[in-house]
JSON list of C-alpha atoms and ligand atoms in Angstrom, two decimals:
[
{"chain": "A", "resi": 62, "resn": "MET", "atom": "CA", "xyz": [72.61, 121.94, 75.80]},
{"chain": "A", "resi": 63, "resn": "LYS", "atom": "CA", "xyz": [75.75, 122.29, 77.91]},
{"chain": "A", "resi": 64, "resn": "GLY", "atom": "CA", "xyz": [76.19, 119.95, 80.84]},
{"chain": "A", "resi": 65, "resn": "TYR", "atom": "CA", "xyz": [77.69, 121.00, 84.13]},
{"chain": "A", "resi": 66, "resn": "ARG", "atom": "CA", "xyz": [81.44, 121.12, 84.57]},
{"chain": "A", "resi": 67, "resn": "TRP", "atom": "CA", "xyz": [83.11, 119.28, 87.40]},
{"chain": "A", "resi": 68, "resn": "THR", "atom": "CA", "xyz": [86.21, 120.24, 89.35]},
{"chain": "A", "resi": 69, "resn": "CYS", "atom": "CA", "xyz": [88.93, 117.64, 89.79]},
{"chain": "A", "resi": 70, "resn": "ASN", "atom": "CA", "xyz": [89.38, 116.69, 93.44]},
{"chain": "A", "resi": 71, "resn": "ALA", "atom": "CA", "xyz": [93.10, 116.18, 93.00]},
{"chain": "A", "resi": 72, "resn": "CYS", "atom": "CA", "xyz": [94.22, 119.23, 91.00]},
{"chain": "A", "resi": 73, "resn": "SER", "atom": "CA", "xyz": [91.13, 121.49, 90.97]},
{"chain": "A", "resi": 74, "resn": "PHE", "atom": "CA", "xyz": [91.09, 121.60, 87.18]},
{"chain": "A", "resi": 75, "resn": "GLY", "atom": "CA", "xyz": [87.67, 122.31, 85.63]},
{"chain": "A", "resi": 76, "resn": "ASN", "atom": "CA", "xyz": [86.53, 119.48, 83.33]},
{"chain": "A", "resi": 77, "resn": "ASP", "atom": "CA", "xyz": [83.70, 119.07, 80.82]},
{"chain": "A", "resi": 78, "resn": "SER", "atom": "CA", "xyz": [80.80, 116.95, 81.96]},
{"chain": "A", "resi": 79, "resn": "ASN", "atom": "CA", "xyz": [81.41, 114.36, 79.23]},
{"chain": "A", "resi": 80, "resn": "LYS", "atom": "CA", "xyz": [84.89, 113.54, 80.61]},
{"chain": "A", "resi": 81, "resn": "THR", "atom": "CA", "xyz": [85.11, 110.70, 83.10]},
{"chain": "A", "resi": 82, "resn": "HIS", "atom": "CA", "xyz": [88.74, 111.47, 83.94]},
{"chain": "A", "resi": 83, "resn": "CYS", "atom": "CA", "xyz": [90.48, 114.78, 84.56]},
{"chain": "A", "resi": 84, "resn": "THR", "atom": "CA", "xyz": [92.09, 116.16, 81.40]},
{"chain": "A", "resi": 85, "resn": "ASN", "atom": "CA", "xyz": [94.86, 117.69, 83.44]},
{"chain": "A", "resi": 86, "resn": "CYS", "atom": "CA", "xyz": [96.00, 114.90, 85.78]},
{"chain": "A", "resi": 87, "resn": "GLY", "atom": "CA", "xyz": [94.00, 111.81, 84.81]},
{"chain": "A", "resi": 88, "resn": "CYS", "atom": "CA", "xyz": [92.22, 111.42, 88.14]},
{"chain": "A", "resi": 89, "resn": "SER", "atom": "CA", "xyz": [88.74, 109.88, 87.90]},
{"chain": "A", "resi": 90, "resn": "SER", "atom": "CA", "xyz": [85.71, 112.10, 88.55]},
{"chain": "A", "resi": 91, "resn": "THR", "atom": "CA", "xyz": [84.49, 109.53, 91.08]},
{"chain": "A", "resi": 92, "resn": "ALA", "atom": "CA", "xyz": [87.89, 108.99, 92.71]},
{"chain": "A", "resi": 93, "resn": "GLY", "atom": "CA", "xyz": [88.05, 108.04, 96.38]},
{"chain": "A", "resi": 94, "resn": "THR", "atom": "CA", "xyz": [90.52, 109.52, 98.86]},
{"chain": "A", "resi": 95, "resn": "GLU", "atom": "CA", "xyz": [93.22, 106.97, 97.96]},
{"chain": "A", "resi": 96, "resn": "ASP", "atom": "CA", "xyz": [92.96, 107.79, 94.26]},
{"chain": "A", "resi": 97, "resn": "ILE", "atom": "CA", "xyz": [92.96, 111.51, 94.88]},
{"chain": "A", "resi": 98, "resn": "GLU", "atom": "CA", "xyz": [96.10, 111.25, 96.98]},
{"chain": "A", "resi": 99, "resn": "LYS", "atom": "CA", "xyz": [97.75, 109.14, 94.27]},
{"chain": "A", "resi": 100, "resn": "HIS", "atom": "CA", "xyz": [97.23, 111.92, 91.71]},
{"chain": "A", "resi": 101, "resn": "LYS", "atom": "CA", "xyz": [97.91, 114.79, 94.04]},
{"chain": "A", "resi": 102, "resn": "ASN", "atom": "CA", "xyz": [101.15, 113.47, 95.43]},
{"chain": "A", "resi": 103, "resn": "PRO", "atom": "CA", "xyz": [102.31, 110.34, 93.58]},
{"chain": "A", "resi": 104, "resn": "GLU", "atom": "CA", "xyz": [105.71, 110.30, 95.29]},
{"chain": "A", "resi": 105, "resn": "GLY", "atom": "CA", "xyz": [104.22, 110.57, 98.76]},
{"chain": "A", "resi": 106, "resn": "PHE", "atom": "CA", "xyz": [101.56, 108.01, 97.94]},
{"chain": "A", "resi": 107, "resn": "ASN", "atom": "CA", "xyz": [104.14, 105.50, 96.72]},
{"chain": "A", "resi": 108, "resn": "LYS", "atom": "CA", "xyz": [106.24, 106.03, 99.79]},
{"chain": "A", "resi": 109, "resn": "ARG", "atom": "CA", "xyz": [103.32, 105.55, 102.17]},
{"chain": "A", "resi": 110, "resn": "THR", "atom": "CA", "xyz": [102.02, 102.39, 100.47]},
{"chain": "A", "resi": 111, "resn": "LYS", "atom": "CA", "xyz": [105.53, 100.93, 100.27]},
{"chain": "A", "resi": 112, "resn": "ILE", "atom": "CA", "xyz": [106.17, 101.56, 103.97]},
{"chain": "A", "resi": 113, "resn": "GLU", "atom": "CA", "xyz": [102.86, 99.92, 104.84]},
{"chain": "A", "resi": 114, "resn": "GLU", "atom": "CA", "xyz": [103.81, 96.95, 102.67]},
{"chain": "A", "resi": 115, "resn": "TYR", "atom": "CA", "xyz": [107.17, 96.60, 104.45]},
{"chain": "A", "resi": 116, "resn": "LYS", "atom": "CA", "xyz": [105.39, 96.51, 107.78]},
{"chain": "A", "resi": 117, "resn": "LYS", "atom": "CA", "xyz": [102.97, 93.86, 106.55]},
{"chain": "A", "resi": 118, "resn": "GLN", "atom": "CA", "xyz": [105.88, 91.71, 105.41]},
{"chain": "A", "resi": 119, "resn": "VAL", "atom": "CA", "xyz": [107.69, 91.93, 108.74]},
{"chain": "A", "resi": 120, "resn": "LEU", "atom": "CA", "xyz": [104.72, 91.31, 111.05]},
{"chain": "A", "resi": 121, "resn": "PRO", "atom": "CA", "xyz": [104.07, 87.61, 110.23]},
{"chain": "A", "resi": 122, "resn": "LEU", "atom": "CA", "xyz": [107.72, 86.89, 110.98]},
{"chain": "A", "resi": 123, "resn": "LEU", "atom": "CA", "xyz": [107.27, 88.16, 114.53]},
{"chain": "A", "resi": 124, "resn": "PHE", "atom": "CA", "xyz": [104.33, 85.87, 115.22]},
{"chain": "A", "resi": 125, "resn": "SER", "atom": "CA", "xyz": [105.66, 82.82, 113.43]},
{"chain": "A", "resi": 126, "resn": "PRO", "atom": "CA", "xyz": [107.90, 81.34, 116.20]},
{"chain": "A", "resi": 127, "resn": "CYS", "atom": "CA", "xyz": [104.96, 81.30, 118.56]},
{"chain": "A", "resi": 128, "resn": "PHE", "atom": "CA", "xyz": [102.59, 79.74, 115.99]},
{"chain": "A", "resi": 129, "resn": "LEU", "atom": "CA", "xyz": [105.24, 77.23, 115.03]},
{"chain": "A", "resi": 130, "resn": "ALA", "atom": "CA", "xyz": [105.46, 76.17, 118.69]},
{"chain": "A", "resi": 131, "resn": "ILE", "atom": "CA", "xyz": [101.68, 75.83, 118.96]},
{"chain": "A", "resi": 132, "resn": "TYR", "atom": "CA", "xyz": [101.36, 73.71, 115.80]},
{"chain": "A", "resi": 133, "resn": "MET", "atom": "CA", "xyz": [104.28, 71.51, 116.80]},
{"chain": "A", "resi": 134, "resn": "HIS", "atom": "CA", "xyz": [102.76, 71.03, 120.23]},
{"chain": "A", "resi": 135, "resn": "ASN", "atom": "CA", "xyz": [99.37, 70.12, 118.77]},
{"chain": "A", "resi": 136, "resn": "GLY", "atom": "CA", "xyz": [101.00, 67.64, 116.44]},
{"chain": "A", "resi": 137, "resn": "LYS", "atom": "CA", "xyz": [99.92, 69.52, 113.35]},
{"chain": "A", "resi": 138, "resn": "ILE", "atom": "CA", "xyz": [103.22, 68.90, 111.66]},
{"chain": "A", "resi": 139, "resn": "GLU", "atom": "CA", "xyz": [101.95, 69.59, 108.11]},
{"chain": "A", "resi": 140, "resn": "ILE", "atom": "CA", "xyz": [100.75, 73.06, 109.15]},
{"chain": "A", "resi": 141, "resn": "ALA", "atom": "CA", "xyz": [104.01, 73.69, 110.99]},
{"chain": "A", "resi": 142, "resn": "LEU", "atom": "CA", "xyz": [105.91, 72.68, 107.86]},
{"chain": "A", "resi": 143, "resn": "LEU", "atom": "CA", "xyz": [103.76, 74.89, 105.68]},
{"chain": "A", "resi": 144, "resn": "LEU", "atom": "CA", "xyz": [104.32, 77.78, 108.08]},
{"chain": "A", "resi": 145, "resn": "PHE", "atom": "CA", "xyz": [108.05, 77.12, 108.06]},
{"chain": "A", "resi": 146, "resn": "ILE", "atom": "CA", "xyz": [108.14, 77.20, 104.25]},
{"chain": "A", "resi": 147, "resn": "SER", "atom": "CA", "xyz": [106.17, 80.43, 103.99]},
{"chain": "A", "resi": 148, "resn": "VAL", "atom": "CA", "xyz": [108.35, 82.05, 106.64]},
{"chain": "A", "resi": 149, "resn": "SER", "atom": "CA", "xyz": [111.51, 81.01, 104.79]},
{"chain": "A", "resi": 150, "resn": "PHE", "atom": "CA", "xyz": [109.98, 82.47, 101.65]},
{"chain": "A", "resi": 151, "resn": "LEU", "atom": "CA", "xyz": [109.15, 85.74, 103.42]},
{"chain": "A", "resi": 152, "resn": "ILE", "atom": "CA", "xyz": [112.68, 85.97, 104.81]},
{"chain": "A", "resi": 153, "resn": "THR", "atom": "CA", "xyz": [114.31, 85.37, 101.43]},
{"chain": "A", "resi": 154, "resn": "LYS", "atom": "CA", "xyz": [111.98, 87.82, 99.74]},
{"chain": "A", "resi": 155, "resn": "ASN", "atom": "CA", "xyz": [112.68, 90.56, 102.28]},
{"chain": "A", "resi": 156, "resn": "LEU", "atom": "CA", "xyz": [116.29, 89.79, 103.08]},
{"chain": "A", "resi": 157, "resn": "LYS", "atom": "CA", "xyz": [117.53, 93.30, 102.30]},
{"chain": "A", "resi": 158, "resn": "LEU", "atom": "CA", "xyz": [114.81, 94.89, 104.39]},
{"chain": "A", "resi": 159, "resn": "LEU", "atom": "CA", "xyz": [115.55, 92.58, 107.33]},
{"chain": "A", "resi": 160, "resn": "GLN", "atom": "CA", "xyz": [119.26, 93.24, 107.06]},
{"chain": "A", "resi": 161, "resn": "TYR", "atom": "CA", "xyz": [118.51, 96.92, 107.06]},
{"chain": "A", "resi": 162, "resn": "ILE", "atom": "CA", "xyz": [116.41, 96.61, 110.22]},
{"chain": "A", "resi": 163, "resn": "CYS", "atom": "CA", "xyz": [119.31, 94.78, 111.88]},
{"chain": "A", "resi": 164, "resn": "THR", "atom": "CA", "xyz": [121.53, 97.83, 111.38]},
{"chain": "A", "resi": 165, "resn": "ASP", "atom": "CA", "xyz": [119.27, 99.64, 113.86]},
{"chain": "A", "resi": 166, "resn": "LYS", "atom": "CA", "xyz": [120.12, 97.89, 117.11]},
{"chain": "A", "resi": 167, "resn": "LYS", "atom": "CA", "xyz": [117.18, 99.21, 119.11]},
{"chain": "A", "resi": 168, "resn": "ALA", "atom": "CA", "xyz": [114.63, 98.32, 116.45]},
{"chain": "A", "resi": 169, "resn": "LYS", "atom": "CA", "xyz": [116.12, 94.85, 116.11]},
{"chain": "A", "resi": 170, "resn": "THR", "atom": "CA", "xyz": [116.09, 94.31, 119.88]},
{"chain": "A", "resi": 171, "resn": "MET", "atom": "CA", "xyz": [112.46, 95.40, 120.09]},
{"chain": "A", "resi": 172, "resn": "LEU", "atom": "CA", "xyz": [111.31, 93.04, 117.34]},
{"chain": "A", "resi": 173, "resn": "VAL", "atom": "CA", "xyz": [113.28, 90.09, 118.70]},
{"chain": "A", "resi": 174, "resn": "THR", "atom": "CA", "xyz": [112.05, 90.80, 122.23]},
{"chain": "A", "resi": 175, "resn": "PHE", "atom": "CA", "xyz": [108.43, 91.00, 121.14]},
{"chain": "A", "resi": 176, "resn": "SER", "atom": "CA", "xyz": [108.68, 87.79, 119.17]},
{"chain": "A", "resi": 177, "resn": "GLY", "atom": "CA", "xyz": [110.54, 86.07, 122.03]},
{"chain": "A", "resi": 178, "resn": "VAL", "atom": "CA", "xyz": [108.10, 87.16, 124.74]},
{"chain": "A", "resi": 179, "resn": "LEU", "atom": "CA", "xyz": [105.17, 85.84, 122.68]},
{"chain": "A", "resi": 180, "resn": "LEU", "atom": "CA", "xyz": [106.95, 82.53, 122.24]},
{"chain": "A", "resi": 181, "resn": "VAL", "atom": "CA", "xyz": [107.82, 82.22, 125.94]},
{"chain": "A", "resi": 182, "resn": "PHE", "atom": "CA", "xyz": [104.28, 83.24, 126.87]},
{"chain": "A", "resi": 183, "resn": "PHE", "atom": "CA", "xyz": [102.77, 80.44, 124.80]},
{"chain": "A", "resi": 184, "resn": "LEU", "atom": "CA", "xyz": [105.32, 77.87, 125.95]},
{"chain": "A", "resi": 185, "resn": "VAL", "atom": "CA", "xyz": [104.53, 78.71, 129.58]},
{"chain": "A", "resi": 186, "resn": "ARG", "atom": "CA", "xyz": [100.81, 78.53, 128.83]},
{"chain": "A", "resi": 187, "resn": "ILE", "atom": "CA", "xyz": [101.12, 75.17, 127.07]},
{"chain": "A", "resi": 188, "resn": "TYR", "atom": "CA", "xyz": [103.50, 73.42, 129.47]},
{"chain": "A", "resi": 189, "resn": "LEU", "atom": "CA", "xyz": [103.15, 75.05, 132.87]},
{"chain": "A", "resi": 190, "resn": "ILE", "atom": "CA", "xyz": [99.63, 76.40, 133.32]},
{"chain": "A", "resi": 191, "resn": "PRO", "atom": "CA", "xyz": [96.73, 73.93, 133.55]},
{"chain": "A", "resi": 192, "resn": "ASN", "atom": "CA", "xyz": [93.58, 74.75, 131.55]},
{"chain": "A", "resi": 193, "resn": "ASN", "atom": "CA", "xyz": [91.43, 75.35, 134.63]},
{"chain": "A", "resi": 194, "resn": "SER", "atom": "CA", "xyz": [93.83, 77.79, 136.25]},
{"chain": "A", "resi": 195, "resn": "SER", "atom": "CA", "xyz": [92.71, 81.37, 136.82]},
{"chain": "A", "resi": 196, "resn": "LEU", "atom": "CA", "xyz": [96.03, 82.40, 135.33]},
{"chain": "A", "resi": 197, "resn": "VAL", "atom": "CA", "xyz": [94.64, 81.55, 131.87]},
{"chain": "A", "resi": 198, "resn": "GLY", "atom": "CA", "xyz": [92.34, 84.59, 131.93]},
{"chain": "A", "resi": 199, "resn": "TRP", "atom": "CA", "xyz": [95.05, 86.91, 133.22]},
{"chain": "A", "resi": 200, "resn": "GLY", "atom": "CA", "xyz": [97.46, 85.53, 130.66]},
{"chain": "A", "resi": 201, "resn": "LEU", "atom": "CA", "xyz": [95.00, 86.17, 127.86]},
{"chain": "A", "resi": 202, "resn": "MET", "atom": "CA", "xyz": [94.54, 89.72, 129.03]},
{"chain": "A", "resi": 203, "resn": "PHE", "atom": "CA", "xyz": [98.28, 90.23, 129.17]},
{"chain": "A", "resi": 204, "resn": "TYR", "atom": "CA", "xyz": [98.61, 88.73, 125.70]},
{"chain": "A", "resi": 205, "resn": "PHE", "atom": "CA", "xyz": [96.07, 91.09, 124.14]},
{"chain": "A", "resi": 206, "resn": "MET", "atom": "CA", "xyz": [97.39, 94.20, 125.86]},
{"chain": "A", "resi": 207, "resn": "PHE", "atom": "CA", "xyz": [100.98, 93.34, 125.03]},
{"chain": "A", "resi": 208, "resn": "THR", "atom": "CA", "xyz": [100.23, 92.50, 121.41]},
{"chain": "A", "resi": 209, "resn": "PHE", "atom": "CA", "xyz": [97.98, 95.47, 120.74]},
{"chain": "A", "resi": 210, "resn": "GLY", "atom": "CA", "xyz": [100.38, 97.84, 122.48]},
{"chain": "A", "resi": 211, "resn": "PHE", "atom": "CA", "xyz": [103.23, 96.62, 120.36]},
{"chain": "A", "resi": 212, "resn": "LEU", "atom": "CA", "xyz": [101.24, 96.60, 117.11]},
{"chain": "A", "resi": 213, "resn": "PHE", "atom": "CA", "xyz": [100.12, 100.14, 117.77]},
{"chain": "A", "resi": 214, "resn": "TYR", "atom": "CA", "xyz": [103.69, 101.26, 118.36]},
{"chain": "A", "resi": 215, "resn": "PHE", "atom": "CA", "xyz": [104.92, 99.33, 115.36]},
{"chain": "A", "resi": 216, "resn": "SER", "atom": "CA", "xyz": [102.39, 100.80, 112.94]},
{"chain": "A", "resi": 217, "resn": "LYS", "atom": "CA", "xyz": [102.09, 104.34, 114.34]},
{"chain": "A", "resi": 218, "resn": "GLY", "atom": "CA", "xyz": [105.36, 104.88, 116.21]},
{"chain": "A", "resi": 219, "resn": "LYS", "atom": "CA", "xyz": [108.05, 107.08, 114.76]},
{"chain": "A", "resi": 220, "resn": "ARG", "atom": "CA", "xyz": [110.95, 104.66, 115.11]},
{"chain": "A", "resi": 221, "resn": "PHE", "atom": "CA", "xyz": [109.73, 102.06, 112.66]},
{"chain": "A", "resi": 222, "resn": "SER", "atom": "CA", "xyz": [108.16, 104.53, 110.25]},
{"chain": "A", "resi": 223, "resn": "ARG", "atom": "CA", "xyz": [111.44, 106.43, 110.06]},
{"chain": "A", "resi": 224, "resn": "LEU", "atom": "CA", "xyz": [113.42, 103.22, 109.65]},
{"chain": "A", "resi": 225, "resn": "PHE", "atom": "CA", "xyz": [111.23, 101.96, 106.81]},
{"chain": "A", "resi": 226, "resn": "GLU", "atom": "CA", "xyz": [111.25, 105.39, 105.21]},
{"chain": "A", "resi": 227, "resn": "GLN", "atom": "CA", "xyz": [115.05, 105.38, 105.15]},
{"chain": "A", "resi": 228, "resn": "PHE", "atom": "CA", "xyz": [115.04, 101.93, 103.60]},
{"chain": "A", "resi": 229, "resn": "TYR", "atom": "CA", "xyz": [112.59, 103.15, 100.97]},
{"chain": "A", "resi": 230, "resn": "LYS", "atom": "CA", "xyz": [114.84, 106.08, 100.13]},
{"chain": "A", "resi": 231, "resn": "GLU", "atom": "CA", "xyz": [117.93, 103.92, 99.87]},
{"chain": "A", "resi": 232, "resn": "SER", "atom": "CA", "xyz": [116.41, 101.20, 97.72]},
{"chain": "B", "resi": 32, "resn": "LIG", "atom": "ZN1", "xyz": [92.97, 116.66, 87.90]}
]
């Protein structure tokens, strides 16, 4: 008895029912969207995942000055030290990428400004605004809007995607 044939989702090749992977491109018969894209367009898939990885490496660096300040203020010196070590590690690991970002003045300014504003915001909150002030709520709202706005621009905006894409091409 002949089983049914299945059509590969990546390359549309017809495969025998006893095959778990496509004979033509190697894609699994139960592949998810990620897997299908990987087989359909390996170059594009690599580029996209690499660019996402670059972004994930850069993000913690932007938040670290502000977290460092908070931990120092709370007297959690061990955590601050640990944070400092991991940040140094991240910087060393991504030195070329960071240097590349610095060649784009606007991108560099935006990242430094974002990181700086967060730091100043938390310093003001810690040292100038008492806990019972109504400013705490407004500040929190500002913090979320500012952070989410920036993160959205950073992950979806053209400037950073183009910048990371160029770095990917050159490396
Ligand atoms: Zn296939």
